[in-house]
Amino acid sequence: MLGEGNVAYGRETPLETAVWRLRSRGCWTDAAELLAPRAAEPAAALERAALLIERCLYTEQGWAEAEEALRAAEAVARTDEERGAAACERGYLAYASTLLGVRDRADEARAALGRAAALIGPETPGRAVLDFRRGLIAQNLGDSPQAARAAYRRAHAAATAHDDALLLSFTWRHLAGLALREGELAEARHGFAESLRIREELGYLVGTAPALASLAEAETEPEAGRLRAEATRLFRLLGGVPTWLASQLTPRPAI
């Protein structure tokens, strides 16, 4: 259902490693604090905002802090790519607010992603994230699965080209979700399984429970029950995050 944050998950420096470990366990506030001393740098300011926006999407809390961090990132952006990336985060925050019923900001989301499209180069990694988010809006706010599929496929191809494994875990999952909706069970299982595999390999713990639950939707019993039980265990381990997964993991009445 939900999407991805444009946050680096490299391990080239101790700071990147620490930020990724905290983010992957749902400790977005702590991760953002590590970046606070570098908030005057465009890249760090944008990553800090992205972390806090992702927290909103997973916890339905922290909207004011995310908005403040995003404004700070917008203020220090200098190049077209930096301004485009900030606009992409602006669209993502507005999308999250709309999707989770906080406030209808659908028009703002579309306008911000439109600005991002005019500023982000077509062959850059940022374009893959932008295409994915346009797919989210098409699917979840526009009820246009065909447009969503086209955007997800563009994002999937670009993520493959740029070796962005985390984004691939999202594009696999959302393409599989569309396949499941159309009754293409084999395609759905494959996509959900790939998403789960990547997240487990990356150690993206906060995204593993949703991946398990999604795969369960395409499986039959008893495998579906096993996957759902594991998703529930991880969900509880992380303190009920992501919040929107709770309804999907509710025990189903026996027929």
PDB file of C-alpha atoms in Angstrom:
ATOM      1  CA  MET A   1       0.000   0.000   0.000  1.00  0.00           C
ATOM      2  CA  LEU A   2       2.562   2.508   1.041  1.00  0.00           C
ATOM      3  CA  GLY A   3       5.759   3.676  -0.446  1.00  0.00           C
ATOM      4  CA  GLU A   4       9.367   4.337   0.031  1.00  0.00           C
ATOM      5  CA  GLY A   5      11.556   7.089   1.387  1.00  0.00           C
ATOM      6  CA  ASN A   6      14.383   8.544  -0.650  1.00  0.00           C
ATOM      7  CA  VAL A   7      16.977   7.790   2.015  1.00  0.00           C
ATOM      8  CA  ALA A   8      20.456   6.466   1.283  1.00  0.00           C
ATOM      9  CA  TYR A   9      21.204   3.055   2.697  1.00  0.00           C
ATOM     10  CA  GLY A  10      24.860   2.848   1.811  1.00  0.00           C
ATOM     11  CA  ARG A  11      27.437   1.616   4.238  1.00  0.00           C
ATOM     12  CA  GLU A  12      30.430   3.524   2.899  1.00  0.00           C
ATOM     13  CA  THR A  13      30.878   5.630   6.042  1.00  0.00           C
ATOM     14  CA  PRO A  14      30.197   5.057   9.743  1.00  0.00           C
ATOM     15  CA  LEU A  15      27.474   7.731   9.608  1.00  0.00           C
ATOM     16  CA  GLU A  16      25.701   6.040   6.697  1.00  0.00           C
ATOM     17  CA  THR A  17      25.893   2.716   8.492  1.00  0.00           C
ATOM     18  CA  ALA A  18      24.463   4.168  11.700  1.00  0.00           C
ATOM     19  CA  VAL A  19      21.647   5.987   9.906  1.00  0.00           C
ATOM     20  CA  TRP A  20      20.700   2.863   7.961  1.00  0.00           C
ATOM     21  CA  ARG A  21      20.684   0.635  11.044  1.00  0.00           C
ATOM     22  CA  LEU A  22      18.400   3.022  12.901  1.00  0.00           C
ATOM     23  CA  ARG A  23      16.120   3.581   9.930  1.00  0.00           C
ATOM     24  CA  SER A  24      15.805  -0.117   9.174  1.00  0.00           C
ATOM     25  CA  ARG A  25      14.574  -0.711  12.726  1.00  0.00           C
ATOM     26  CA  GLY A  26      12.043   2.108  12.673  1.00  0.00           C
ATOM     27  CA  CYS A  27      14.147   4.541  14.742  1.00  0.00           C
ATOM     28  CA  TRP A  28      13.677   7.462  12.359  1.00  0.00           C
ATOM     29  CA  THR A  29      13.952  10.226  14.967  1.00  0.00           C
ATOM     30  CA  ASP A  30      17.284   8.917  16.243  1.00  0.00           C
ATOM     31  CA  ALA A  31      18.563   8.573  12.668  1.00  0.00           C
ATOM     32  CA  ALA A  32      17.521  12.150  11.877  1.00  0.00           C
ATOM     33  CA  GLU A  33      19.321  13.390  14.997  1.00  0.00           C
ATOM     34  CA  LEU A  34      22.580  11.954  13.703  1.00  0.00           C
ATOM     35  CA  LEU A  35      22.240  14.188  10.637  1.00  0.00           C
ATOM     36  CA  ALA A  36      21.266  17.349  12.545  1.00  0.00           C
ATOM     37  CA  PRO A  37      24.855  18.689  12.825  1.00  0.00           C
ATOM     38  CA  ARG A  38      25.087  18.626   9.007  1.00  0.00           C
ATOM     39  CA  ALA A  39      21.659  20.135   8.357  1.00  0.00           C
ATOM     40  CA  ALA A  40      23.173  23.073   6.453  1.00  0.00           C
ATOM     41  CA  GLU A  41      24.392  20.658   3.766  1.00  0.00           C
ATOM     42  CA  PRO A  42      21.756  20.039   1.066  1.00  0.00           C
ATOM     43  CA  ALA A  43      22.207  16.261   0.919  1.00  0.00           C
ATOM     44  CA  ALA A  44      22.087  15.786   4.689  1.00  0.00           C
ATOM     45  CA  ALA A  45      19.153  18.166   5.079  1.00  0.00           C
ATOM     46  CA  LEU A  46      17.202  16.282   2.424  1.00  0.00           C
ATOM     47  CA  GLU A  47      18.015  12.897   3.945  1.00  0.00           C
ATOM     48  CA  ARG A  48      16.936  14.143   7.365  1.00  0.00           C
ATOM     49  CA  ALA A  49      13.605  15.324   5.935  1.00  0.00           C
ATOM     50  CA  ALA A  50      13.134  12.021   4.112  1.00  0.00           C
ATOM     51  CA  LEU A  51      13.647  10.083   7.339  1.00  0.00           C
ATOM     52  CA  LEU A  52      11.026  12.110   9.171  1.00  0.00           C
ATOM     53  CA  ILE A  53       8.586  11.836   6.266  1.00  0.00           C
ATOM     54  CA  GLU A  54       9.012   8.076   6.289  1.00  0.00           C
ATOM     55  CA  ARG A  55       8.275   8.124  10.016  1.00  0.00           C
ATOM     56  CA  CYS A  56       4.954   9.842   9.245  1.00  0.00           C
ATOM     57  CA  LEU A  57       4.085   7.162   6.711  1.00  0.00           C
ATOM     58  CA  TYR A  58       4.862   4.292   9.060  1.00  0.00           C
ATOM     59  CA  THR A  59       3.640   5.726  12.386  1.00  0.00           C
ATOM     60  CA  GLU A  60       1.051   8.376  11.364  1.00  0.00           C
ATOM     61  CA  GLN A  61       2.836  10.782  13.721  1.00  0.00           C
ATOM     62  CA  GLY A  62       5.428  13.555  13.556  1.00  0.00           C
ATOM     63  CA  TRP A  63       3.879  15.626  10.766  1.00  0.00           C
ATOM     64  CA  ALA A  64       5.027  19.006  12.129  1.00  0.00           C
ATOM     65  CA  GLU A  65       8.633  17.828  12.547  1.00  0.00           C
ATOM     66  CA  ALA A  66       8.674  16.433   9.016  1.00  0.00           C
ATOM     67  CA  GLU A  67       7.301  19.686   7.599  1.00  0.00           C
ATOM     68  CA  GLU A  68       9.916  21.713   9.468  1.00  0.00           C
ATOM     69  CA  ALA A  69      12.747  19.490   8.249  1.00  0.00           C
ATOM     70  CA  LEU A  70      11.460  19.629   4.680  1.00  0.00           C
ATOM     71  CA  ARG A  71      11.291  23.417   4.707  1.00  0.00           C
ATOM     72  CA  ALA A  72      14.873  23.489   5.949  1.00  0.00           C
ATOM     73  CA  ALA A  73      15.934  21.195   3.101  1.00  0.00           C
ATOM     74  CA  GLU A  74      14.099  23.355   0.565  1.00  0.00           C
ATOM     75  CA  ALA A  75      15.853  26.436   1.934  1.00  0.00           C
ATOM     76  CA  VAL A  76      19.387  25.061   1.456  1.00  0.00           C
ATOM     77  CA  ALA A  77      18.819  23.393  -1.946  1.00  0.00           C
ATOM     78  CA  ARG A  78      21.025  25.051  -4.570  1.00  0.00           C
ATOM     79  CA  THR A  79      20.980  23.021  -7.791  1.00  0.00           C
ATOM     80  CA  ASP A  80      18.063  21.887  -9.940  1.00  0.00           C
ATOM     81  CA  GLU A  81      18.625  18.298  -8.805  1.00  0.00           C
ATOM     82  CA  GLU A  82      18.525  19.337  -5.146  1.00  0.00           C
ATOM     83  CA  ARG A  83      15.420  21.449  -5.646  1.00  0.00           C
ATOM     84  CA  GLY A  84      13.823  18.620  -7.613  1.00  0.00           C
ATOM     85  CA  ALA A  85      14.605  16.105  -4.880  1.00  0.00           C
ATOM     86  CA  ALA A  86      13.093  18.429  -2.270  1.00  0.00           C
ATOM     87  CA  ALA A  87       9.974  18.815  -4.429  1.00  0.00           C
ATOM     88  CA  CYS A  88       9.775  15.027  -4.675  1.00  0.00           C
ATOM     89  CA  GLU A  89       9.817  14.798  -0.867  1.00  0.00           C
ATOM     90  CA  ARG A  90       7.200  17.565  -0.687  1.00  0.00           C
ATOM     91  CA  GLY A  91       4.947  15.499  -2.946  1.00  0.00           C
ATOM     92  CA  TYR A  92       5.567  12.380  -0.875  1.00  0.00           C
ATOM     93  CA  LEU A  93       4.661  14.132   2.387  1.00  0.00           C
ATOM     94  CA  ALA A  94       1.464  15.494   0.831  1.00  0.00           C
ATOM     95  CA  TYR A  95       0.661  12.026  -0.528  1.00  0.00           C
ATOM     96  CA  ALA A  96       1.127  10.444   2.913  1.00  0.00           C
ATOM     97  CA  SER A  97      -1.088  13.058   4.545  1.00  0.00           C
ATOM     98  CA  THR A  98      -3.834  12.399   2.001  1.00  0.00           C
ATOM     99  CA  LEU A  99      -3.571   8.618   2.043  1.00  0.00           C
ATOM    100  CA  LEU A 100      -3.657   8.362   5.825  1.00  0.00           C
ATOM    101  CA  GLY A 101      -6.578  10.760   6.148  1.00  0.00           C
ATOM    102  CA  VAL A 102      -4.708  13.508   8.001  1.00  0.00           C
ATOM    103  CA  ARG A 103      -5.535  16.219   5.451  1.00  0.00           C
ATOM    104  CA  ASP A 104      -6.412  16.109   1.766  1.00  0.00           C
ATOM    105  CA  ARG A 105      -3.305  17.380  -0.012  1.00  0.00           C
ATOM    106  CA  ALA A 106      -3.695  15.433  -3.253  1.00  0.00           C
ATOM    107  CA  ASP A 107      -3.431  18.529  -5.462  1.00  0.00           C
ATOM    108  CA  GLU A 108      -0.277  19.606  -3.645  1.00  0.00           C
ATOM    109  CA  ALA A 109       1.194  16.119  -4.067  1.00  0.00           C
ATOM    110  CA  ARG A 110       0.606  16.108  -7.813  1.00  0.00           C
ATOM    111  CA  ALA A 111       1.898  19.661  -8.257  1.00  0.00           C
ATOM    112  CA  ALA A 112       5.062  18.977  -6.264  1.00  0.00           C
ATOM    113  CA  LEU A 113       5.869  15.813  -8.227  1.00  0.00           C
ATOM    114  CA  GLY A 114       5.241  17.770 -11.411  1.00  0.00           C
ATOM    115  CA  ARG A 115       7.828  20.336 -10.307  1.00  0.00           C
ATOM    116  CA  ALA A 116      10.218  17.531  -9.461  1.00  0.00           C
ATOM    117  CA  ALA A 117       9.787  16.038 -12.938  1.00  0.00           C
ATOM    118  CA  ALA A 118      10.822  19.353 -14.503  1.00  0.00           C
ATOM    119  CA  LEU A 119      13.993  19.527 -12.396  1.00  0.00           C
ATOM    120  CA  ILE A 120      15.263  15.953 -12.028  1.00  0.00           C
ATOM    121  CA  GLY A 121      17.262  14.564 -14.947  1.00  0.00           C
ATOM    122  CA  PRO A 122      15.755  11.608 -16.804  1.00  0.00           C
ATOM    123  CA  GLU A 123      18.719   9.287 -16.242  1.00  0.00           C
ATOM    124  CA  THR A 124      19.391  10.038 -12.570  1.00  0.00           C
ATOM    125  CA  PRO A 125      18.614   7.806  -9.571  1.00  0.00           C
ATOM    126  CA  GLY A 126      16.184  10.445  -8.340  1.00  0.00           C
ATOM    127  CA  ARG A 127      14.043   9.893 -11.423  1.00  0.00           C
ATOM    128  CA  ALA A 128      13.412   6.288 -10.409  1.00  0.00           C
ATOM    129  CA  VAL A 129      12.091   7.387  -7.016  1.00  0.00           C
ATOM    130  CA  LEU A 130       9.952  10.058  -8.674  1.00  0.00           C
ATOM    131  CA  ASP A 131       8.422   7.560 -11.105  1.00  0.00           C
ATOM    132  CA  PHE A 132       7.639   5.200  -8.244  1.00  0.00           C
ATOM    133  CA  ARG A 133       5.888   7.930  -6.293  1.00  0.00           C
ATOM    134  CA  ARG A 134       3.894   8.988  -9.321  1.00  0.00           C
ATOM    135  CA  GLY A 135       2.766   5.377  -9.501  1.00  0.00           C
ATOM    136  CA  LEU A 136       1.634   5.524  -5.878  1.00  0.00           C
ATOM    137  CA  ILE A 137      -0.472   8.583  -6.565  1.00  0.00           C
ATOM    138  CA  ALA A 138      -1.959   7.045  -9.709  1.00  0.00           C
ATOM    139  CA  GLN A 139      -2.877   3.865  -7.840  1.00  0.00           C
ATOM    140  CA  ASN A 140      -3.921   5.106  -4.418  1.00  0.00           C
ATOM    141  CA  LEU A 141      -5.228   8.621  -5.085  1.00  0.00           C
ATOM    142  CA  GLY A 142      -6.229   8.393  -8.743  1.00  0.00           C
ATOM    143  CA  ASP A 143      -7.532   4.800  -8.871  1.00  0.00           C
ATOM    144  CA  SER A 144      -5.691   4.311 -12.155  1.00  0.00           C
ATOM    145  CA  PRO A 145      -3.938   0.924 -12.039  1.00  0.00           C
ATOM    146  CA  GLN A 146      -2.806   1.122 -15.674  1.00  0.00           C
ATOM    147  CA  ALA A 147      -1.010   4.426 -15.120  1.00  0.00           C
ATOM    148  CA  ALA A 148       0.397   3.089 -11.853  1.00  0.00           C
ATOM    149  CA  ARG A 149       1.757  -0.036 -13.546  1.00  0.00           C
ATOM    150  CA  ALA A 150       3.480   2.023 -16.254  1.00  0.00           C
ATOM    151  CA  ALA A 151       5.102   4.266 -13.624  1.00  0.00           C
ATOM    152  CA  TYR A 152       6.162   1.294 -11.468  1.00  0.00           C
ATOM    153  CA  ARG A 153       7.718  -0.402 -14.492  1.00  0.00           C
ATOM    154  CA  ARG A 154       9.721   2.718 -15.346  1.00  0.00           C
ATOM    155  CA  ALA A 155      10.877   2.933 -11.743  1.00  0.00           C
ATOM    156  CA  HIS A 156      11.703  -0.783 -11.710  1.00  0.00           C
ATOM    157  CA  ALA A 157      13.844  -0.514 -14.834  1.00  0.00           C
ATOM    158  CA  ALA A 158      15.661   2.547 -13.514  1.00  0.00           C
ATOM    159  CA  ALA A 159      16.212   0.986 -10.094  1.00  0.00           C
ATOM    160  CA  THR A 160      17.704  -2.051 -11.812  1.00  0.00           C
ATOM    161  CA  ALA A 161      19.984   0.172 -13.894  1.00  0.00           C
ATOM    162  CA  HIS A 162      21.161   2.081 -10.817  1.00  0.00           C
ATOM    163  CA  ASP A 163      21.424  -1.020  -8.633  1.00  0.00           C
ATOM    164  CA  ASP A 164      18.950   0.412  -6.111  1.00  0.00           C
ATOM    165  CA  ALA A 165      17.969  -2.767  -4.294  1.00  0.00           C
ATOM    166  CA  LEU A 166      15.706  -1.108  -1.734  1.00  0.00           C
ATOM    167  CA  LEU A 167      13.637   0.652  -4.385  1.00  0.00           C
ATOM    168  CA  LEU A 168      13.429  -2.640  -6.283  1.00  0.00           C
ATOM    169  CA  SER A 169      11.866  -4.207  -3.207  1.00  0.00           C
ATOM    170  CA  PHE A 170       9.113  -1.598  -3.449  1.00  0.00           C
ATOM    171  CA  THR A 171       8.573  -1.848  -7.200  1.00  0.00           C
ATOM    172  CA  TRP A 172       8.424  -5.655  -7.012  1.00  0.00           C
ATOM    173  CA  ARG A 173       5.860  -5.431  -4.226  1.00  0.00           C
ATOM    174  CA  HIS A 174       3.603  -2.899  -5.897  1.00  0.00           C
ATOM    175  CA  LEU A 175       3.704  -4.574  -9.298  1.00  0.00           C
ATOM    176  CA  ALA A 176       2.847  -7.825  -7.516  1.00  0.00           C
ATOM    177  CA  GLY A 177      -0.040  -6.098  -5.778  1.00  0.00           C
ATOM    178  CA  LEU A 178      -1.494  -5.066  -9.129  1.00  0.00           C
ATOM    179  CA  ALA A 179      -1.020  -8.602 -10.438  1.00  0.00           C
ATOM    180  CA  LEU A 180      -2.848 -10.016  -7.402  1.00  0.00           C
ATOM    181  CA  ARG A 181      -5.691  -7.582  -7.968  1.00  0.00           C
ATOM    182  CA  GLU A 182      -6.061  -9.007 -11.486  1.00  0.00           C
ATOM    183  CA  GLY A 183      -5.928 -12.633 -10.312  1.00  0.00           C
ATOM    184  CA  GLU A 184      -2.424 -13.317 -11.643  1.00  0.00           C
ATOM    185  CA  LEU A 185      -1.358 -15.390  -8.657  1.00  0.00           C
ATOM    186  CA  ALA A 186       1.916 -16.784 -10.011  1.00  0.00           C
ATOM    187  CA  GLU A 187       3.143 -13.320 -11.001  1.00  0.00           C
ATOM    188  CA  ALA A 188       2.023 -11.904  -7.659  1.00  0.00           C
ATOM    189  CA  ARG A 189       3.799 -14.617  -5.665  1.00  0.00           C
ATOM    190  CA  HIS A 190       7.011 -14.075  -7.604  1.00  0.00           C
ATOM    191  CA  GLY A 191       6.984 -10.315  -7.095  1.00  0.00           C
ATOM    192  CA  PHE A 192       6.123 -10.510  -3.402  1.00  0.00           C
ATOM    193  CA  ALA A 193       8.791 -13.175  -2.850  1.00  0.00           C
ATOM    194  CA  GLU A 194      11.445 -11.030  -4.574  1.00  0.00           C
ATOM    195  CA  SER A 195      10.477  -8.040  -2.432  1.00  0.00           C
ATOM    196  CA  LEU A 196      10.748 -10.110   0.742  1.00  0.00           C
ATOM    197  CA  ARG A 197      14.088 -11.618  -0.314  1.00  0.00           C
ATOM    198  CA  ILE A 198      15.631  -8.203  -0.957  1.00  0.00           C
ATOM    199  CA  ARG A 199      14.396  -6.739   2.313  1.00  0.00           C
ATOM    200  CA  GLU A 200      15.718  -9.661   4.307  1.00  0.00           C
ATOM    201  CA  GLU A 201      19.096  -9.420   2.547  1.00  0.00           C
ATOM    202  CA  LEU A 202      19.313  -5.681   3.242  1.00  0.00           C
ATOM    203  CA  GLY A 203      18.209  -6.089   6.847  1.00  0.00           C
ATOM    204  CA  TYR A 204      15.289  -3.722   6.253  1.00  0.00           C
ATOM    205  CA  LEU A 205      13.425  -4.992   9.297  1.00  0.00           C
ATOM    206  CA  VAL A 206      10.697  -2.348   9.371  1.00  0.00           C
ATOM    207  CA  GLY A 207       9.716  -3.287   5.824  1.00  0.00           C
ATOM    208  CA  THR A 208       9.871  -7.044   6.297  1.00  0.00           C
ATOM    209  CA  ALA A 209       6.526  -7.494   8.075  1.00  0.00           C
ATOM    210  CA  PRO A 210       4.607  -5.778   5.235  1.00  0.00           C
ATOM    211  CA  ALA A 211       6.470  -7.943   2.722  1.00  0.00           C
ATOM    212  CA  LEU A 212       5.565 -11.117   4.625  1.00  0.00           C
ATOM    213  CA  ALA A 213       1.926 -10.060   4.889  1.00  0.00           C
ATOM    214  CA  SER A 214       1.751  -9.269   1.182  1.00  0.00           C
ATOM    215  CA  LEU A 215       3.183 -12.636   0.212  1.00  0.00           C
ATOM    216  CA  ALA A 216       0.652 -14.297   2.515  1.00  0.00           C
ATOM    217  CA  GLU A 217      -2.143 -12.724   0.465  1.00  0.00           C
ATOM    218  CA  ALA A 218      -0.963 -14.650  -2.600  1.00  0.00           C
ATOM    219  CA  GLU A 219      -0.315 -17.973  -0.855  1.00  0.00           C
ATOM    220  CA  THR A 220      -2.616 -20.771   0.264  1.00  0.00           C
ATOM    221  CA  GLU A 221      -2.804 -22.352   3.704  1.00  0.00           C
ATOM    222  CA  PRO A 222      -0.858 -23.421   5.652  1.00  0.00           C
ATOM    223  CA  GLU A 223       1.927 -21.277   4.109  1.00  0.00           C
ATOM    224  CA  ALA A 224      -0.212 -18.143   4.256  1.00  0.00           C
ATOM    225  CA  GLY A 225      -0.785 -18.648   7.963  1.00  0.00           C
ATOM    226  CA  ARG A 226       2.906 -19.173   8.624  1.00  0.00           C
ATOM    227  CA  LEU A 227       3.836 -15.980   6.785  1.00  0.00           C
ATOM    228  CA  ARG A 228       1.135 -13.995   8.550  1.00  0.00           C
ATOM    229  CA  ALA A 229       2.286 -15.291  11.946  1.00  0.00           C
ATOM    230  CA  GLU A 230       5.876 -14.231  11.223  1.00  0.00           C
ATOM    231  CA  ALA A 231       4.671 -10.820  10.062  1.00  0.00           C
ATOM    232  CA  THR A 232       2.683 -10.440  13.278  1.00  0.00           C
ATOM    233  CA  ARG A 233       5.744 -11.354  15.366  1.00  0.00           C
ATOM    234  CA  LEU A 234       7.866  -8.701  13.656  1.00  0.00           C
ATOM    235  CA  PHE A 235       5.051  -6.151  13.825  1.00  0.00           C
ATOM    236  CA  ARG A 236       4.837  -6.600  17.598  1.00  0.00           C
ATOM    237  CA  LEU A 237       8.619  -6.616  17.960  1.00  0.00           C
ATOM    238  CA  LEU A 238       8.721  -3.163  16.370  1.00  0.00           C
ATOM    239  CA  GLY A 239       5.987  -1.805  18.610  1.00  0.00           C
ATOM    240  CA  GLY A 240       3.140  -1.902  16.113  1.00  0.00           C
ATOM    241  CA  VAL A 241       4.929  -0.302  13.169  1.00  0.00           C
ATOM    242  CA  PRO A 242       3.850   0.254  10.452  1.00  0.00           C
ATOM    243  CA  THR A 243       0.539   1.202  12.052  1.00  0.00           C
ATOM    244  CA  TRP A 244      -1.501   0.566   8.890  1.00  0.00           C
ATOM    245  CA  LEU A 245      -0.469  -3.099   8.871  1.00  0.00           C
ATOM    246  CA  ALA A 246      -2.578  -3.864  11.955  1.00  0.00           C
ATOM    247  CA  SER A 247      -5.818  -4.319  10.015  1.00  0.00           C
ATOM    248  CA  GLN A 248      -4.129  -6.670   7.540  1.00  0.00           C
ATOM    249  CA  LEU A 249      -2.834  -8.878  10.336  1.00  0.00           C
ATOM    250  CA  THR A 250      -6.125  -9.140  12.228  1.00  0.00           C
ATOM    251  CA  PRO A 251      -7.004 -12.830  12.683  1.00  0.00           C
ATOM    252  CA  ARG A 252      -9.625 -13.920  10.204  1.00  0.00           C
ATOM    253  CA  PRO A 253     -12.744 -15.723  11.428  1.00  0.00           C
ATOM    254  CA  ALA A 254     -12.994 -19.411  10.618  1.00  0.00           C
ATOM    255  CA  ILE A 255     -15.473 -20.294   7.886  1.00  0.00           C
TER     256      ILE A 255
END
